[in-house]
């Protein structure tokens, strides 16, 4: 397998089209200067840049493992953008999000994955369960699958709820060694019968160089956190150490997932 090459583009947002769903984060459908439409995630919403960091790391780790993820780009919002927006809440969101944000290519015509209508191949299910256990993603459940069907393939979206340790950013070592009990709620867990094989394969793919390359993608400006004395370099190092530690002890979350699966099948 080729070494994973990390290369993200930067686009300028030219048009806000519409909010995509209700809620505090208010992601939006937007158009950029390359002519494409994107699902735009704002640093001025919800958990701010930490949600964008989780989206970036989770999405690019998934891509490195051969899973389908919409192209992720950095999306720049000019300081004048949104001044004519009539909705005050959206206008505030746009103003607080000036600078660098994150966006995913909009999969036009895609359909939300419904577990009641289509089963997933056990190997693919195991790959996705492994990924979410690894990055501690709490948001791929029956209530909200965060997967789309597009061009007959299953695509993963919305990793902003992963890496939840970083909202406190204390005792990351303990967080890295969590078995992740919430994997019991994963929508694909019943089909994930190939976890051991996936674990062996994925640990060979996620080399230290691959993980470091992905962590290095985090923009410097997203690593300046108010109320923290950590430098951007120190924060980046914690993310990388978290990933390397978690990978080295993958048996913890693999055994948790297998035990949870045995309880329901």
Tab-separated table of C-alpha atoms in Angstrom:
chain	number	residue	atom	x	y	z
A	1	UNK	CA	0.000	0.000	0.000
A	2	UNK	CA	1.221	3.472	-0.841
A	3	UNK	CA	2.220	5.792	1.965
A	4	UNK	CA	-0.687	8.074	2.773
A	5	UNK	CA	-0.223	11.511	1.270
A	6	UNK	CA	-1.841	14.377	3.167
A	7	UNK	CA	-2.816	17.310	0.991
A	8	UNK	CA	-5.694	19.631	1.837
A	9	UNK	CA	-6.818	22.535	-0.307
A	10	UNK	CA	-7.929	25.951	0.921
A	11	UNK	CA	-10.964	27.640	-0.628
A	12	UNK	CA	-12.643	31.007	-0.156
A	13	UNK	CA	-16.322	30.901	0.751
A	14	UNK	CA	-18.264	33.034	-1.703
A	15	UNK	CA	-21.904	32.308	-0.886
A	16	UNK	CA	-23.866	31.161	2.151
A	17	UNK	CA	-26.766	29.113	0.784
A	18	UNK	CA	-28.703	27.725	3.754
A	19	UNK	CA	-28.361	26.139	7.196
A	20	UNK	CA	-28.517	22.357	7.009
A	21	UNK	CA	-30.271	21.511	10.260
A	22	UNK	CA	-31.470	22.945	13.517
A	23	UNK	CA	-29.080	23.050	16.448
A	24	UNK	CA	-26.327	25.043	18.053
A	25	UNK	CA	-23.629	24.336	15.469
A	26	UNK	CA	-25.661	25.389	12.420
A	27	UNK	CA	-23.515	23.831	9.694
A	28	UNK	CA	-24.391	25.305	6.339
A	29	UNK	CA	-24.445	24.571	2.664
A	30	UNK	CA	-22.109	27.072	1.035
A	31	UNK	CA	-20.381	27.702	-2.266
A	32	UNK	CA	-16.675	28.415	-2.689
A	33	UNK	CA	-14.521	30.120	-5.275
A	34	UNK	CA	-13.715	26.794	-6.941
A	35	UNK	CA	-17.356	26.474	-8.017
A	36	UNK	CA	-18.150	23.548	-5.709
A	37	UNK	CA	-20.659	23.350	-2.885
A	38	UNK	CA	-19.552	22.371	0.609
A	39	UNK	CA	-20.946	21.538	4.019
A	40	UNK	CA	-19.348	24.326	6.013
A	41	UNK	CA	-18.441	23.825	9.682
A	42	UNK	CA	-17.886	27.056	11.624
A	43	UNK	CA	-15.250	27.715	14.251
A	44	UNK	CA	-17.621	30.244	15.842
A	45	UNK	CA	-20.234	27.588	16.654
A	46	UNK	CA	-20.740	25.058	19.420
A	47	UNK	CA	-17.419	23.675	20.611
A	48	UNK	CA	-15.512	25.979	18.280
A	49	UNK	CA	-12.179	24.929	16.848
A	50	UNK	CA	-12.090	21.710	18.872
A	51	UNK	CA	-15.012	20.361	16.850
A	52	UNK	CA	-13.171	21.333	13.663
A	53	UNK	CA	-10.002	19.610	14.877
A	54	UNK	CA	-11.992	16.439	15.604
A	55	UNK	CA	-13.624	16.651	12.172
A	56	UNK	CA	-10.260	17.072	10.507
A	57	UNK	CA	-8.415	14.336	12.407
A	58	UNK	CA	-11.278	11.854	12.317
A	59	UNK	CA	-11.979	12.366	8.637
A	60	UNK	CA	-8.375	12.133	7.512
A	61	UNK	CA	-7.658	9.082	9.679
A	62	UNK	CA	-10.691	7.415	8.094
A	63	UNK	CA	-9.453	8.331	4.630
A	64	UNK	CA	-5.977	6.964	5.375
A	65	UNK	CA	-7.626	3.648	6.262
A	66	UNK	CA	-9.337	3.465	2.884
A	67	UNK	CA	-12.802	4.513	4.054
A	68	UNK	CA	-14.863	6.943	2.001
A	69	UNK	CA	-14.982	10.491	3.368
A	70	UNK	CA	-15.991	13.627	1.416
A	71	UNK	CA	-13.030	15.812	0.515
A	72	UNK	CA	-12.107	18.016	3.467
A	73	UNK	CA	-10.899	21.540	2.742
A	74	UNK	CA	-9.975	24.574	4.751
A	75	UNK	CA	-12.565	27.268	4.103
A	76	UNK	CA	-11.700	30.931	4.524
A	77	UNK	CA	-14.366	33.458	5.508
A	78	UNK	CA	-13.576	37.087	4.705
A	79	UNK	CA	-14.307	39.651	7.427
A	80	UNK	CA	-16.980	41.233	5.202
A	81	UNK	CA	-18.753	37.925	4.624
A	82	UNK	CA	-22.281	37.733	6.030
A	83	UNK	CA	-22.887	41.402	6.683
A	84	UNK	CA	-25.978	41.309	4.494
A	85	UNK	CA	-27.373	38.135	6.117
A	86	UNK	CA	-30.879	38.910	7.433
A	87	UNK	CA	-30.922	36.280	10.188
A	88	UNK	CA	-29.133	37.793	13.195
A	89	UNK	CA	-28.096	34.431	14.624
A	90	UNK	CA	-26.511	33.374	11.346
A	91	UNK	CA	-24.931	36.810	10.907
A	92	UNK	CA	-23.308	36.504	14.344
A	93	UNK	CA	-22.112	33.004	13.516
A	94	UNK	CA	-20.491	34.207	10.311
A	95	UNK	CA	-18.852	37.164	12.003
A	96	UNK	CA	-17.453	35.004	14.827
A	97	UNK	CA	-16.108	32.579	12.215
A	98	UNK	CA	-13.959	34.979	10.227
A	99	UNK	CA	-10.746	33.357	9.080
A	100	UNK	CA	-10.128	29.657	8.640
A	101	UNK	CA	-12.967	27.147	8.976
A	102	UNK	CA	-13.507	23.594	7.749
A	103	UNK	CA	-15.710	22.276	4.953
A	104	UNK	CA	-16.574	18.937	3.381
A	105	UNK	CA	-17.511	18.444	-0.241
A	106	UNK	CA	-21.300	18.339	-0.580
A	107	UNK	CA	-22.455	14.925	-1.821
A	108	UNK	CA	-25.392	16.028	-3.934
A	109	UNK	CA	-28.092	13.382	-4.191
A	110	UNK	CA	-26.744	11.251	-1.348
A	111	UNK	CA	-29.087	9.326	0.938
A	112	UNK	CA	-28.795	8.872	4.696
A	113	UNK	CA	-27.849	5.319	5.650
A	114	UNK	CA	-30.792	3.519	7.220
A	115	UNK	CA	-29.821	0.348	9.125
A	116	UNK	CA	-33.388	-0.924	8.853
A	117	UNK	CA	-33.225	-1.157	5.075
A	118	UNK	CA	-29.653	-2.208	4.267
A	119	UNK	CA	-27.101	-4.373	6.054
A	120	UNK	CA	-23.398	-3.559	5.810
A	121	UNK	CA	-20.733	-6.111	4.934
A	122	UNK	CA	-19.123	-7.429	8.171
A	123	UNK	CA	-15.639	-6.346	7.116
A	124	UNK	CA	-16.704	-2.779	6.312
A	125	UNK	CA	-18.790	-2.623	9.490
A	126	UNK	CA	-15.773	-3.766	11.500
A	127	UNK	CA	-13.567	-1.124	9.901
A	128	UNK	CA	-15.987	1.652	10.828
A	129	UNK	CA	-16.504	0.361	14.382
A	130	UNK	CA	-12.718	0.129	14.817
A	131	UNK	CA	-12.273	3.697	13.578
A	132	UNK	CA	-14.898	5.115	15.913
A	133	UNK	CA	-13.563	3.225	18.909
A	134	UNK	CA	-10.061	4.449	18.105
A	135	UNK	CA	-11.022	8.130	17.831
A	136	UNK	CA	-13.690	7.869	20.579
A	137	UNK	CA	-16.480	8.993	18.288
A	138	UNK	CA	-19.744	8.993	20.247
A	139	UNK	CA	-21.944	9.965	17.304
A	140	UNK	CA	-22.589	7.028	14.970
A	141	UNK	CA	-25.674	5.502	16.550
A	142	UNK	CA	-29.083	4.236	15.453
A	143	UNK	CA	-30.444	7.680	16.280
A	144	UNK	CA	-27.900	9.445	14.094
A	145	UNK	CA	-25.888	7.193	11.784
A	146	UNK	CA	-23.734	9.943	10.217
A	147	UNK	CA	-23.263	7.872	7.086
A	148	UNK	CA	-24.460	8.525	3.545
A	149	UNK	CA	-24.954	6.410	0.448
A	150	UNK	CA	-23.543	8.129	-2.621
A	151	UNK	CA	-22.701	6.494	-5.955
A	152	UNK	CA	-23.401	3.074	-4.411
A	153	UNK	CA	-20.749	3.571	-1.726
A	154	UNK	CA	-20.997	4.228	2.010
A	155	UNK	CA	-19.500	7.577	3.014
A	156	UNK	CA	-18.637	8.713	6.546
A	157	UNK	CA	-19.486	12.220	7.722
A	158	UNK	CA	-19.549	14.259	10.935
A	159	UNK	CA	-16.598	13.348	13.171
A	160	UNK	CA	-16.844	16.543	15.223
A	161	UNK	CA	-17.938	14.651	18.347
A	162	UNK	CA	-14.788	12.500	18.388
A	163	UNK	CA	-11.760	13.054	20.662
A	164	UNK	CA	-14.060	14.233	23.433
A	165	UNK	CA	-11.136	14.259	25.893
A	166	UNK	CA	-9.991	17.558	24.386
A	167	UNK	CA	-12.915	19.531	25.769
A	168	UNK	CA	-11.288	19.287	29.202
A	169	UNK	CA	-7.784	18.496	27.938
A	170	UNK	CA	-6.697	17.086	31.278
A	171	UNK	CA	-5.129	13.677	31.959
A	172	UNK	CA	-4.965	12.748	28.268
A	173	UNK	CA	-2.987	9.625	29.161
A	174	UNK	CA	-5.956	8.171	31.028
A	175	UNK	CA	-8.283	9.144	28.189
A	176	UNK	CA	-6.036	7.440	25.651
A	177	UNK	CA	-6.365	4.169	27.567
A	178	UNK	CA	-10.145	4.182	27.887
A	179	UNK	CA	-11.852	1.042	26.533
A	180	UNK	CA	-14.620	3.346	25.230
A	181	UNK	CA	-17.749	1.748	26.674
A	182	UNK	CA	-19.999	3.899	24.461
A	183	UNK	CA	-19.113	1.670	21.515
A	184	UNK	CA	-22.075	-0.437	22.680
A	185	UNK	CA	-24.366	2.125	21.013
A	186	UNK	CA	-22.656	1.969	17.603
A	187	UNK	CA	-25.112	1.394	14.758
A	188	UNK	CA	-22.833	-1.125	13.003
A	189	UNK	CA	-21.686	-3.093	16.036
A	190	UNK	CA	-24.029	-6.068	15.409
A	191	UNK	CA	-22.374	-6.670	12.007
A	192	UNK	CA	-18.786	-6.005	13.154
A	193	UNK	CA	-17.556	-9.611	13.346
A	194	UNK	CA	-14.089	-8.996	11.861
A	195	UNK	CA	-12.583	-6.687	14.483
A	196	UNK	CA	-9.447	-8.733	15.149
A	197	UNK	CA	-8.522	-8.892	11.459
A	198	UNK	CA	-9.213	-5.194	11.023
A	199	UNK	CA	-7.151	-4.336	14.090
A	200	UNK	CA	-4.152	-6.190	12.695
A	201	UNK	CA	-4.473	-4.529	9.276
A	202	UNK	CA	-5.118	-1.008	10.522
A	203	UNK	CA	-2.216	-1.009	12.970
A	204	UNK	CA	0.089	-1.615	10.007
A	205	UNK	CA	-1.420	1.289	8.058
A	206	UNK	CA	-1.390	3.888	10.833
A	207	UNK	CA	2.355	4.267	11.128
A	208	UNK	CA	3.822	7.037	13.319
A	209	UNK	CA	4.586	8.971	10.123
A	210	UNK	CA	0.983	8.753	8.904
A	211	UNK	CA	-0.419	9.907	12.236
A	212	UNK	CA	2.093	12.733	12.506
A	213	UNK	CA	1.259	13.888	8.995
A	214	UNK	CA	-2.421	14.073	9.854
A	215	UNK	CA	-1.857	15.897	13.153
A	216	UNK	CA	0.402	18.382	11.380
A	217	UNK	CA	-2.603	19.408	9.284
A	218	UNK	CA	-4.154	21.232	12.249
A	219	UNK	CA	-3.799	24.966	11.529
A	220	UNK	CA	-1.721	26.924	14.028
A	221	UNK	CA	-4.559	29.386	14.638
A	222	UNK	CA	-6.818	26.549	15.811
A	223	UNK	CA	-4.313	25.693	18.542
A	224	UNK	CA	-4.396	29.007	20.409
A	225	UNK	CA	-6.917	28.285	23.160
A	226	UNK	CA	-8.177	30.936	25.513
A	227	UNK	CA	-7.682	29.977	29.140
A	228	UNK	CA	-4.873	27.501	28.407
A	229	UNK	CA	-1.159	28.008	28.888
A	230	UNK	CA	-0.347	25.320	26.333
A	231	UNK	CA	1.527	26.382	23.214
A	232	UNK	CA	0.279	25.212	19.800
A	233	UNK	CA	3.235	22.844	19.614
A	234	UNK	CA	2.401	21.307	22.978
A	235	UNK	CA	-1.264	20.841	22.049
A	236	UNK	CA	-0.304	19.243	18.769
A	237	UNK	CA	2.064	16.897	20.604
A	238	UNK	CA	-0.737	15.796	22.937
A	239	UNK	CA	-2.990	14.870	20.025
A	240	UNK	CA	-0.205	12.827	18.462
A	241	UNK	CA	0.675	11.131	21.761
A	242	UNK	CA	-3.004	10.357	22.349
A	243	UNK	CA	-3.266	8.648	18.965
A	244	UNK	CA	-0.012	6.706	19.275
A	245	UNK	CA	-0.859	5.553	22.804
A	246	UNK	CA	-4.354	4.516	21.816
A	247	UNK	CA	-3.090	2.594	18.811
A	248	UNK	CA	-0.458	0.773	20.879
A	249	UNK	CA	-3.187	-0.360	23.288
A	250	UNK	CA	-5.922	-1.083	20.746
A	251	UNK	CA	-6.705	-4.357	22.521
A	252	UNK	CA	-8.494	-2.273	25.160
A	253	UNK	CA	-11.120	-0.892	22.806
A	254	UNK	CA	-11.230	-3.979	20.581
A	255	UNK	CA	-12.057	-6.233	23.533
A	256	UNK	CA	-14.650	-3.719	24.747
A	257	UNK	CA	-16.308	-3.711	21.325
A	258	UNK	CA	-16.251	-7.512	21.033
A	259	UNK	CA	-17.741	-7.947	24.495
A	260	UNK	CA	-20.453	-5.378	23.727
A	261	UNK	CA	-21.228	-7.140	20.463
A	262	UNK	CA	-21.450	-10.573	22.120
A	263	UNK	CA	-24.045	-9.142	24.508
A	264	UNK	CA	-26.382	-8.214	21.668
A	265	UNK	CA	-25.960	-10.921	19.017
